mmCIF file with all atom_site columns, C-alpha atoms in Angstrom:
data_model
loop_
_atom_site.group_PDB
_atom_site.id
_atom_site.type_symbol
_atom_site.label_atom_id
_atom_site.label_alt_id
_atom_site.label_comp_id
_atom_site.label_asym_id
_atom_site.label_entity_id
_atom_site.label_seq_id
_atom_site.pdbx_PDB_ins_code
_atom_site.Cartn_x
_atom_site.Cartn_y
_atom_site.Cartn_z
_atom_site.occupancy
_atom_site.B_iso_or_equiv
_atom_site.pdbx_formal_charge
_atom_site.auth_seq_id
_atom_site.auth_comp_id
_atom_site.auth_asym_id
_atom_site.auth_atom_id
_atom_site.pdbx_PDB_model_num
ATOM 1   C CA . UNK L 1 1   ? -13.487 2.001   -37.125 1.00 51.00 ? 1   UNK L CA 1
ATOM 2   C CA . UNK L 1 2   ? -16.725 0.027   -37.343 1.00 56.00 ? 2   UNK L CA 1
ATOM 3   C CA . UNK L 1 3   ? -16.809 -3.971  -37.373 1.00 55.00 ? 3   UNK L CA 1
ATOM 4   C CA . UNK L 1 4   ? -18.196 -5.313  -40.677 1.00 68.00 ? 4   UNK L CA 1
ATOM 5   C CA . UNK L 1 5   ? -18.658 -8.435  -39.499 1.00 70.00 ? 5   UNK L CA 1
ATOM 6   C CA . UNK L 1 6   ? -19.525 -10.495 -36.343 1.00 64.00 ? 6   UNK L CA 1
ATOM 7   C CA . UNK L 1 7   ? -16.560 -11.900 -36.285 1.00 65.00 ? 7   UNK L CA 1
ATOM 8   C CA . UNK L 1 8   ? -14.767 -9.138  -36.721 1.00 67.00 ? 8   UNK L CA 1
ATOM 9   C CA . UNK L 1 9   ? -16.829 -7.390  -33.350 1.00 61.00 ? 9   UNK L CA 1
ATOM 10  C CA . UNK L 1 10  ? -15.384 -10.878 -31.089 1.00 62.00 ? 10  UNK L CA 1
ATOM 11  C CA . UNK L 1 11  ? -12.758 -11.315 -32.523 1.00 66.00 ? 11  UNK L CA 1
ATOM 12  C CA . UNK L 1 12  ? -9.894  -12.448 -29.411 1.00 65.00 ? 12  UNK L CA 1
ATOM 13  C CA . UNK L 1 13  ? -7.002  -10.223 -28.854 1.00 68.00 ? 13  UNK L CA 1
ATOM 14  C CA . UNK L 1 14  ? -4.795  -12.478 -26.967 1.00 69.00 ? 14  UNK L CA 1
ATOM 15  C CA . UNK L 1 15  ? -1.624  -10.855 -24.714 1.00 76.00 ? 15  UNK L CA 1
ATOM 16  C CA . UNK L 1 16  ? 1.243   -12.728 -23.843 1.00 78.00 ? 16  UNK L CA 1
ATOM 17  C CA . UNK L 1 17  ? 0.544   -14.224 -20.348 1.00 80.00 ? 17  UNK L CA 1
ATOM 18  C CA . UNK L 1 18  ? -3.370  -14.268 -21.112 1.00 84.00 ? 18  UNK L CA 1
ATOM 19  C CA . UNK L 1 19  ? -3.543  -18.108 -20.772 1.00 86.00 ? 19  UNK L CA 1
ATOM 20  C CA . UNK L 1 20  ? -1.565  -18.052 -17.615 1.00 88.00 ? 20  UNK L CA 1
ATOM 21  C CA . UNK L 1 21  ? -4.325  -15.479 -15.959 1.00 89.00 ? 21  UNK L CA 1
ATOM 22  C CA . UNK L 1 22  ? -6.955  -17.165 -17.264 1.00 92.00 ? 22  UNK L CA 1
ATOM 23  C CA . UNK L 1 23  ? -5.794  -20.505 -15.488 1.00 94.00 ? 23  UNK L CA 1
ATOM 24  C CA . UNK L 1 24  ? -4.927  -19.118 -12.317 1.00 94.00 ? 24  UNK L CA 1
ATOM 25  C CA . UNK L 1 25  ? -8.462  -16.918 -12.311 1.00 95.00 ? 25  UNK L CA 1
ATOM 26  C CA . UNK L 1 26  ? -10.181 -20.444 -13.176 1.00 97.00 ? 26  UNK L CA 1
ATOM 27  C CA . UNK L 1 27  ? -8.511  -22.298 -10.241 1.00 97.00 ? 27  UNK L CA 1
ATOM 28  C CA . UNK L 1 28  ? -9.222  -19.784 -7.950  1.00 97.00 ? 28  UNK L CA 1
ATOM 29  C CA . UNK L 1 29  ? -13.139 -19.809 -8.749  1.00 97.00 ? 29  UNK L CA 1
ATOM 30  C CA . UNK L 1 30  ? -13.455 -23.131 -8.403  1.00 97.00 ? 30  UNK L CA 1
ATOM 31  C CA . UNK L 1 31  ? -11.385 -23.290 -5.227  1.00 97.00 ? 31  UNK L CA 1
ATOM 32  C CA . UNK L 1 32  ? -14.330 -20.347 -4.260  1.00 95.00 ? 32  UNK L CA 1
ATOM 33  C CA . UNK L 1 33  ? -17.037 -22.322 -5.786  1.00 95.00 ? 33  UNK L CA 1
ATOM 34  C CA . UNK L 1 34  ? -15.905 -25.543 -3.841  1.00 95.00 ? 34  UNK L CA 1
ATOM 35  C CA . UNK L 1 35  ? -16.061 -23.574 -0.786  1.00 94.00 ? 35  UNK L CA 1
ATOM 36  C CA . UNK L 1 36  ? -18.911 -22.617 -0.679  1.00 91.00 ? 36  UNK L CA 1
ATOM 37  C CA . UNK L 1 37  ? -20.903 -25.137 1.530   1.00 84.00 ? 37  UNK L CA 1
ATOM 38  C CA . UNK L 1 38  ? -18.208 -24.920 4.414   1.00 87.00 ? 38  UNK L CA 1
ATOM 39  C CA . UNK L 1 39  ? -18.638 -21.309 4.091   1.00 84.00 ? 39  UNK L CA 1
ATOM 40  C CA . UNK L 1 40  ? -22.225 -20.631 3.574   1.00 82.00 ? 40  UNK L CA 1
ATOM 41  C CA . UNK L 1 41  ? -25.030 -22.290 5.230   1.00 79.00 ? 41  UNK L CA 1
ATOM 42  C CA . UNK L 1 42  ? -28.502 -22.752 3.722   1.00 76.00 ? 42  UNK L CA 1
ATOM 43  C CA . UNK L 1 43  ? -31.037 -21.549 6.329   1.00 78.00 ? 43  UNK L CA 1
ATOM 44  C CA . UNK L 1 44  ? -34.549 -23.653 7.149   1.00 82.00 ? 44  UNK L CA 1
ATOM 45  C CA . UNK L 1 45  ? -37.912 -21.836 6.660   1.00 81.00 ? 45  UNK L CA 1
ATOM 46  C CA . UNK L 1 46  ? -36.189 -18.892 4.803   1.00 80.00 ? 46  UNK L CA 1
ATOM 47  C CA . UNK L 1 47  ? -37.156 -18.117 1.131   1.00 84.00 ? 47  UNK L CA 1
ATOM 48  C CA . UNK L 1 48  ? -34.715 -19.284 -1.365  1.00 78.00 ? 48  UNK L CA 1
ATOM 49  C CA . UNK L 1 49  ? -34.040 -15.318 -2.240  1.00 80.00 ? 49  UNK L CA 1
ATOM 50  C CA . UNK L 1 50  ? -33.239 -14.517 1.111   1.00 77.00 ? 50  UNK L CA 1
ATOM 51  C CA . UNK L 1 51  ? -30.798 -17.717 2.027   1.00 81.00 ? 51  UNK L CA 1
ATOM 52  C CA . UNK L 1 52  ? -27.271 -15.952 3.168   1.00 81.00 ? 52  UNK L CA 1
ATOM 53  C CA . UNK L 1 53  ? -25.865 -17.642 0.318   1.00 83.00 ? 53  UNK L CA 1
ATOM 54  C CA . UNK L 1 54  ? -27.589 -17.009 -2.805  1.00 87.00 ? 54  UNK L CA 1
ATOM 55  C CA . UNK L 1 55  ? -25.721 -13.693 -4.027  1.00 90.00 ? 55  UNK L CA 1
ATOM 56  C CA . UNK L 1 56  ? -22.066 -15.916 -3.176  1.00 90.00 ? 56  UNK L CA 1
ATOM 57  C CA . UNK L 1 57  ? -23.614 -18.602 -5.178  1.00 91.00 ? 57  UNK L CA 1
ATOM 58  C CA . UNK L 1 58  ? -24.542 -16.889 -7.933  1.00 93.00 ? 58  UNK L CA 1
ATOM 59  C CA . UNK L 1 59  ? -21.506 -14.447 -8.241  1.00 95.00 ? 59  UNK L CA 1
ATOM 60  C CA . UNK L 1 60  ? -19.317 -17.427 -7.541  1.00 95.00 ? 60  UNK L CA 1
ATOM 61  C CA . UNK L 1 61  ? -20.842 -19.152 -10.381 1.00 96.00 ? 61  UNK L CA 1
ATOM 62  C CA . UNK L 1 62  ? -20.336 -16.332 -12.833 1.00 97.00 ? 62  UNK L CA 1
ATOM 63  C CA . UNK L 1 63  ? -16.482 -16.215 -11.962 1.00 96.00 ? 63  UNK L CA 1
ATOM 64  C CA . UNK L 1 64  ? -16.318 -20.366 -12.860 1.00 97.00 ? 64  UNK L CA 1
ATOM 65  C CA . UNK L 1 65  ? -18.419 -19.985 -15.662 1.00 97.00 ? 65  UNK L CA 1
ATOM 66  C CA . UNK L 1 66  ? -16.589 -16.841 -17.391 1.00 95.00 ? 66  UNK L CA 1
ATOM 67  C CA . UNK L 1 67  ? -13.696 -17.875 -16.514 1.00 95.00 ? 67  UNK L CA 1
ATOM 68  C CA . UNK L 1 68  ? -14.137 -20.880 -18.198 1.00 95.00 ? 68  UNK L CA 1
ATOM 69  C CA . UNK L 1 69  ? -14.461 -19.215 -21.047 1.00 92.00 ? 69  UNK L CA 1
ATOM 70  C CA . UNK L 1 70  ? -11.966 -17.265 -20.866 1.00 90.00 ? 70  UNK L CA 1
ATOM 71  C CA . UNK L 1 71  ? -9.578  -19.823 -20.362 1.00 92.00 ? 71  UNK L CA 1
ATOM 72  C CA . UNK L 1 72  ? -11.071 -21.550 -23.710 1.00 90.00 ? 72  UNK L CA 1
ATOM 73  C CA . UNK L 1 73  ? -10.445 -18.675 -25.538 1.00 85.00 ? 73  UNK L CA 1
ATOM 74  C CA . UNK L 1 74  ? -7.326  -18.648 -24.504 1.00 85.00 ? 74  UNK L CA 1
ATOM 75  C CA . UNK L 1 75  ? -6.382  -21.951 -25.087 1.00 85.00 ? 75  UNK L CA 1
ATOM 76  C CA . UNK L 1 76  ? -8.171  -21.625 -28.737 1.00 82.00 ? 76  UNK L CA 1
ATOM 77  C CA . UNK L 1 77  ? -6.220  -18.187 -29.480 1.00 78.00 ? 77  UNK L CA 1
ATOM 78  C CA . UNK L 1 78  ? -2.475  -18.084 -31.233 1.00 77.00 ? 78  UNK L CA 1
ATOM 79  C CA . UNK L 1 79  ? -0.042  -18.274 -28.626 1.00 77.00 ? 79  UNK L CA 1
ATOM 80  C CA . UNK L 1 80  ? 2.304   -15.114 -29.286 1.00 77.00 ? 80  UNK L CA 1
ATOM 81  C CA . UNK L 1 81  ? 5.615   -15.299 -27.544 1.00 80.00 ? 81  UNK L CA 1
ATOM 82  C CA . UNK L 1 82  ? 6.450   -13.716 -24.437 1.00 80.00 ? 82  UNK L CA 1
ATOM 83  C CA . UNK L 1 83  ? 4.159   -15.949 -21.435 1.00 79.00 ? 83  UNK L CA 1
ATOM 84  C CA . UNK L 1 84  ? 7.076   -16.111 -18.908 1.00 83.00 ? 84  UNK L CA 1
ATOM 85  C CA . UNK L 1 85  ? 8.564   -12.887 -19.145 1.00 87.00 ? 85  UNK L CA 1
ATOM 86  C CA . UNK L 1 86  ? 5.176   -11.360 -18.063 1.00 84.00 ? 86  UNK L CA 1
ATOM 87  C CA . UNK L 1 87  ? 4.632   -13.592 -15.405 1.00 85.00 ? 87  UNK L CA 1
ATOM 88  C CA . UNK L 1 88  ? 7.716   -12.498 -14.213 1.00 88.00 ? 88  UNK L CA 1
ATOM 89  C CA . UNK L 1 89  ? 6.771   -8.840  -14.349 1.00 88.00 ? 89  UNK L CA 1
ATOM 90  C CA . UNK L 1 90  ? 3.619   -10.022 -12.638 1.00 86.00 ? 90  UNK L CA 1
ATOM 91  C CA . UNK L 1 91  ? 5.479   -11.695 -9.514  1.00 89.00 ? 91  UNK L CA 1
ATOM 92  C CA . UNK L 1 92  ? 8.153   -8.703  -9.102  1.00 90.00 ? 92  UNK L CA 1
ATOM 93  C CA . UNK L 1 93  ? 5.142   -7.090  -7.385  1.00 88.00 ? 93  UNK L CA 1
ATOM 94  C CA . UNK L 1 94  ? 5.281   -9.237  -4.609  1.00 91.00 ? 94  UNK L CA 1
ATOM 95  C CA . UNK L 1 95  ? 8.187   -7.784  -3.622  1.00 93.00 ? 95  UNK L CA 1
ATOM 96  C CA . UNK L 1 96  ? 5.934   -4.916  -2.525  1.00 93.00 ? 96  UNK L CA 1
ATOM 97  C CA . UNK L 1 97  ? 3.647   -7.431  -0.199  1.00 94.00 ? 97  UNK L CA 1
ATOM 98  C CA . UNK L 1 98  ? 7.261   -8.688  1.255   1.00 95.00 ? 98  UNK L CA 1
ATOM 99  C CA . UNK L 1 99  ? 8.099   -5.123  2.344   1.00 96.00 ? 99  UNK L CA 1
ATOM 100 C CA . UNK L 1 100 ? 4.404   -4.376  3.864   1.00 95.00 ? 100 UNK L CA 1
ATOM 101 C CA . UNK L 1 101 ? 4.729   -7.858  6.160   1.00 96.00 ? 101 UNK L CA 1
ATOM 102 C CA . UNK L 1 102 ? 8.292   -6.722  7.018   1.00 96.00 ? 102 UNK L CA 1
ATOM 103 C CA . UNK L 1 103 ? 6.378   -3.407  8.404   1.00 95.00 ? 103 UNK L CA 1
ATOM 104 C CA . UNK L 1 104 ? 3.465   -5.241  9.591   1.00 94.00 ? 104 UNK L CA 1
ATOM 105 C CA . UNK L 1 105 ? 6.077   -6.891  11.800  1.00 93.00 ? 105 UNK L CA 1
ATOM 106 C CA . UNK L 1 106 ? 8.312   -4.071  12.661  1.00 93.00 ? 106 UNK L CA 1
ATOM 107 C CA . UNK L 1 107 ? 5.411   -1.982  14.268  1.00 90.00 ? 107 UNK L CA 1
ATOM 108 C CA . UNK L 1 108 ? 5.098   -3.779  17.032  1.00 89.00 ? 108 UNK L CA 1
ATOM 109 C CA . UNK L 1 109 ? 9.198   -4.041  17.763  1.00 90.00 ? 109 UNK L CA 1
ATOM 110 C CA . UNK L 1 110 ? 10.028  -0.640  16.807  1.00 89.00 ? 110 UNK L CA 1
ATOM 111 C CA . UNK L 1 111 ? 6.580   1.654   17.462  1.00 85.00 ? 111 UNK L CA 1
ATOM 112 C CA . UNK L 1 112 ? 4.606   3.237   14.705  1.00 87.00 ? 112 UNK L CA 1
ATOM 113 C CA . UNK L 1 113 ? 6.028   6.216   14.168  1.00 87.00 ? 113 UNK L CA 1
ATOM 114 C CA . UNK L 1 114 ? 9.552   5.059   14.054  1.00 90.00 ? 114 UNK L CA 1
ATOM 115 C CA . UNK L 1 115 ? 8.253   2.034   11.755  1.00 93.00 ? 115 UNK L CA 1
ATOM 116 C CA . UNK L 1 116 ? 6.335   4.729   9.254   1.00 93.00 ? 116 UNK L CA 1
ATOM 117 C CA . UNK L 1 117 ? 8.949   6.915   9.173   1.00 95.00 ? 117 UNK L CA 1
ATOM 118 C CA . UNK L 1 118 ? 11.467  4.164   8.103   1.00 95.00 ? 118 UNK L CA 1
ATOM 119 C CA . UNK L 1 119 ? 9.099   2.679   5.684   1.00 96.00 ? 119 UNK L CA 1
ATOM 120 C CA . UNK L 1 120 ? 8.420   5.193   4.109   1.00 96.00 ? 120 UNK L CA 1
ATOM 121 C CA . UNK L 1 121 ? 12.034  6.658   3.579   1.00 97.00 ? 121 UNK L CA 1
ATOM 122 C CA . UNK L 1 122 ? 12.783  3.355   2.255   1.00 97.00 ? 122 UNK L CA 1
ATOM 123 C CA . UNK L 1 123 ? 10.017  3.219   0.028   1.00 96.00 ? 123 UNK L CA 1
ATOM 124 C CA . UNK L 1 124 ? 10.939  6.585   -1.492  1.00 97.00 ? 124 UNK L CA 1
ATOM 125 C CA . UNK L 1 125 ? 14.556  5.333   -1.840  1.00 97.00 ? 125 UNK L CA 1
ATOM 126 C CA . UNK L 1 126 ? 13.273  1.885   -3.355  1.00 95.00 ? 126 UNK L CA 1
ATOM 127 C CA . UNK L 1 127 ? 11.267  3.778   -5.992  1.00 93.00 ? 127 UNK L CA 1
ATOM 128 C CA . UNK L 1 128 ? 14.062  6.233   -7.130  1.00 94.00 ? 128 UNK L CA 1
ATOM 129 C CA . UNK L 1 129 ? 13.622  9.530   -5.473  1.00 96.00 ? 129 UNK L CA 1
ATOM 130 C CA . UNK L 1 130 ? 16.956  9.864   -4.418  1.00 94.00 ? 130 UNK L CA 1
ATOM 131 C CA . UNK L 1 131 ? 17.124  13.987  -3.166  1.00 96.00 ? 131 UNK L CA 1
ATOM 132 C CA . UNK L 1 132 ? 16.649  15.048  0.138   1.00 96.00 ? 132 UNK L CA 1
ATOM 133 C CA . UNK L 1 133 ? 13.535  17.259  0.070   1.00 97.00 ? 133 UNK L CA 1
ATOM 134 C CA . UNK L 1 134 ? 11.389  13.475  -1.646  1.00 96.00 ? 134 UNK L CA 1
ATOM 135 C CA . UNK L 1 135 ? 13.255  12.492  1.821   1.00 97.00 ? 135 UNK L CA 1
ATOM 136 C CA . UNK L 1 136 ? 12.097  14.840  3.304   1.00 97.00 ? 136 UNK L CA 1
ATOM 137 C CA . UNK L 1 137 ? 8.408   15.026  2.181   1.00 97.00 ? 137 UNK L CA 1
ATOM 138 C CA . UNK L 1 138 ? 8.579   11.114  2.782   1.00 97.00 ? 138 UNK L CA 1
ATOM 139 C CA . UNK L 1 139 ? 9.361   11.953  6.977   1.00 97.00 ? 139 UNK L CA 1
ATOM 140 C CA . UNK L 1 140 ? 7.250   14.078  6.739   1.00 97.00 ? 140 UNK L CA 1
ATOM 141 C CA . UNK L 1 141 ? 4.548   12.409  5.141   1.00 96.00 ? 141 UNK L CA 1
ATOM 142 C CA . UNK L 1 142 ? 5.155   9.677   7.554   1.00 94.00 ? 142 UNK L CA 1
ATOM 143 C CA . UNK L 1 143 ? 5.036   11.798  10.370  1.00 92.00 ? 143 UNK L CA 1
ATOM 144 C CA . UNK L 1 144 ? 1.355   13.344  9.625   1.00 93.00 ? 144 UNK L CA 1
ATOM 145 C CA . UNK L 1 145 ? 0.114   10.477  8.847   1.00 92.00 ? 145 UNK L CA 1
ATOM 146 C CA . UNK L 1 146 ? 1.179   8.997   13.024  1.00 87.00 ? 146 UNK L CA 1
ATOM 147 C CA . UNK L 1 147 ? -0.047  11.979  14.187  1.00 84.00 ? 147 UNK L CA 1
ATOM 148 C CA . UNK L 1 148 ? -3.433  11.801  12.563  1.00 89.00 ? 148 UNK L CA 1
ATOM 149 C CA . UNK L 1 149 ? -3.718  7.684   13.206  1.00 86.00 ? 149 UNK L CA 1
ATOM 150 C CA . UNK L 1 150 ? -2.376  7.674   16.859  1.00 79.00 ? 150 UNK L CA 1
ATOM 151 C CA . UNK L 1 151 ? -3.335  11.248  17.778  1.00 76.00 ? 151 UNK L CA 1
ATOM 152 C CA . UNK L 1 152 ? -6.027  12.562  16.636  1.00 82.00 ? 152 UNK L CA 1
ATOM 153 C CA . UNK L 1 153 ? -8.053  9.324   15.508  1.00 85.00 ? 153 UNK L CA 1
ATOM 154 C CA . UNK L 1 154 ? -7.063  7.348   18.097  1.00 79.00 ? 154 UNK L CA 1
ATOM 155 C CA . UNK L 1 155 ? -6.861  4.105   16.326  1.00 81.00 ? 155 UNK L CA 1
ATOM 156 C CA . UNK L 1 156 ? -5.468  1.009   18.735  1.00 81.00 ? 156 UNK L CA 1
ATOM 157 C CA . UNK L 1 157 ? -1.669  0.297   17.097  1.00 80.00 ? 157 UNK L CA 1
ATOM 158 C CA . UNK L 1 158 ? 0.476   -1.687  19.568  1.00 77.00 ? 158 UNK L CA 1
ATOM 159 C CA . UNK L 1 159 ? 2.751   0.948   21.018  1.00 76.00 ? 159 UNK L CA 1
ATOM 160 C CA . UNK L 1 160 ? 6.832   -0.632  20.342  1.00 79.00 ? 160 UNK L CA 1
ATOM 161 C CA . UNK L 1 161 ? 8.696   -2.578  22.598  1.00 80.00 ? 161 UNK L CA 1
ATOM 162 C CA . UNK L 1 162 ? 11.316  0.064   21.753  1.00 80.00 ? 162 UNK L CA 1
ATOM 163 C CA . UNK L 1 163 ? 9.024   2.590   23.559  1.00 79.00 ? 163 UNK L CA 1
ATOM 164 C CA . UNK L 1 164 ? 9.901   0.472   27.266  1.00 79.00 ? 164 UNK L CA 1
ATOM 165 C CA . UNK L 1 165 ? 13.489  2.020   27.158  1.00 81.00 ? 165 UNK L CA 1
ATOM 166 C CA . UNK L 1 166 ? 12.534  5.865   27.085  1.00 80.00 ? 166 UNK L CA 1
ATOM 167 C CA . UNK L 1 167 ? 12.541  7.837   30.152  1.00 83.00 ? 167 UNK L CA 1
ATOM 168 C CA . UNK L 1 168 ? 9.063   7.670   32.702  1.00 81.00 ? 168 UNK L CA 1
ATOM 169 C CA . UNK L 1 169 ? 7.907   11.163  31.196  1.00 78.00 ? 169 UNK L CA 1
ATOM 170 C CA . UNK L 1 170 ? 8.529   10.631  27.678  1.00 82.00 ? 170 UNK L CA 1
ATOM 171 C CA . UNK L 1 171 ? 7.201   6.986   27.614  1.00 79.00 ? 171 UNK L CA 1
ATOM 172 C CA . UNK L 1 172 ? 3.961   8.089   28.393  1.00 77.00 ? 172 UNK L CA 1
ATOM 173 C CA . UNK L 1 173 ? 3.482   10.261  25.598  1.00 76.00 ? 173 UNK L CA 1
ATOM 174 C CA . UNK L 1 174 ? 5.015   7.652   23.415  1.00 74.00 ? 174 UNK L CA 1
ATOM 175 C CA . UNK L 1 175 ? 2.375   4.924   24.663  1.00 71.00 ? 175 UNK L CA 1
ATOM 176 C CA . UNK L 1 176 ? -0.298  7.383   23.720  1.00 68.00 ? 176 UNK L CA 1
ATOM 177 C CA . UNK L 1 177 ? 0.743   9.317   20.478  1.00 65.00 ? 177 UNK L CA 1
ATOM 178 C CA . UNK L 1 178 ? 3.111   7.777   19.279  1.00 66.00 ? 178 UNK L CA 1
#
């Protein structure tokens, strides 16, 4: 379907929630945009369009100014029932960011293969896949993915603390590939 009008082509289709994004998304810019002398530094006897911060600038001063508008839209728009209970929905994903930082600190205790493996059976469990071959894809899963990291990439993961009480022999290996 066409618009007839202008108005009808802008017209604001507001989502419960919207105004509470648009806030947050305007504090944050300017919390970016405030930064941005500590962070950038303006450079003597360099063109303007090749200072290290121009493209920050600039992009930094899009996010404030759209967001701006966004929040006055917004703020103009009906309200329509419903703000909180998204926000809600919004924050149960940090639940997600709670379990990574509980791996994040569990590598170095436990190794990363026993951390992986444990994460990612609980993750499976946590979402709903409840049978034992989603179990088993998820050890498995977990395993390949050690293998390739420690093994075969060999990218620098603290080895475990647990790894100290394994036999001479097996410790070793552990330390390396594991």
């Amino acid at each position: 379907m066409l618009a007839r009008t202008l108005q009808d082509l802008f017209k604001r289709y507001r989502r419960p929630g919207d105004i509470v994004f648009a806030f947050v998304f305007l504090a944050f810019a300017v919390f970016l945009f405030s930064q941005i002398g500590e962070q950038t530094k303006i450079t003597k006897r360099t063109k303007w369009f090749a200072q290290p911060g121009l493209w920050p600038t600039i992009s930094i001063s899009g996010m404030v100014f759209f967001g701006a508008l966004h929040y006055l839209s917004s703020v103009l728009s009906p309200r329509i029932p419903g703000r909180w209970r998204e926000v809600a929905f919004w924050l149960r994903s940090l639940e997600f960011v709670a379990y990574f930082l509980t791996y994040v600190v569990a590598v170095p205790m436990l190794g990363y293969l026993p951390s992986t493996v444990l994460f990612a059976v609980f993750l499976t469990l946590r979402c709903g896949f409840h049978s034992a071959a989603n179990i088993g894809l998820a050890i498995l899963f977990a395993f390949c993915v050690s293998v390739l990291f420690r093994g075969l990439l060999q990218v620098k993961i603290p080895a475990g603390q647990l790894y100290e009480y394994l036999p001479d022999s097996i410790r070793v290996f552990a330390l390396t590939y594991l």
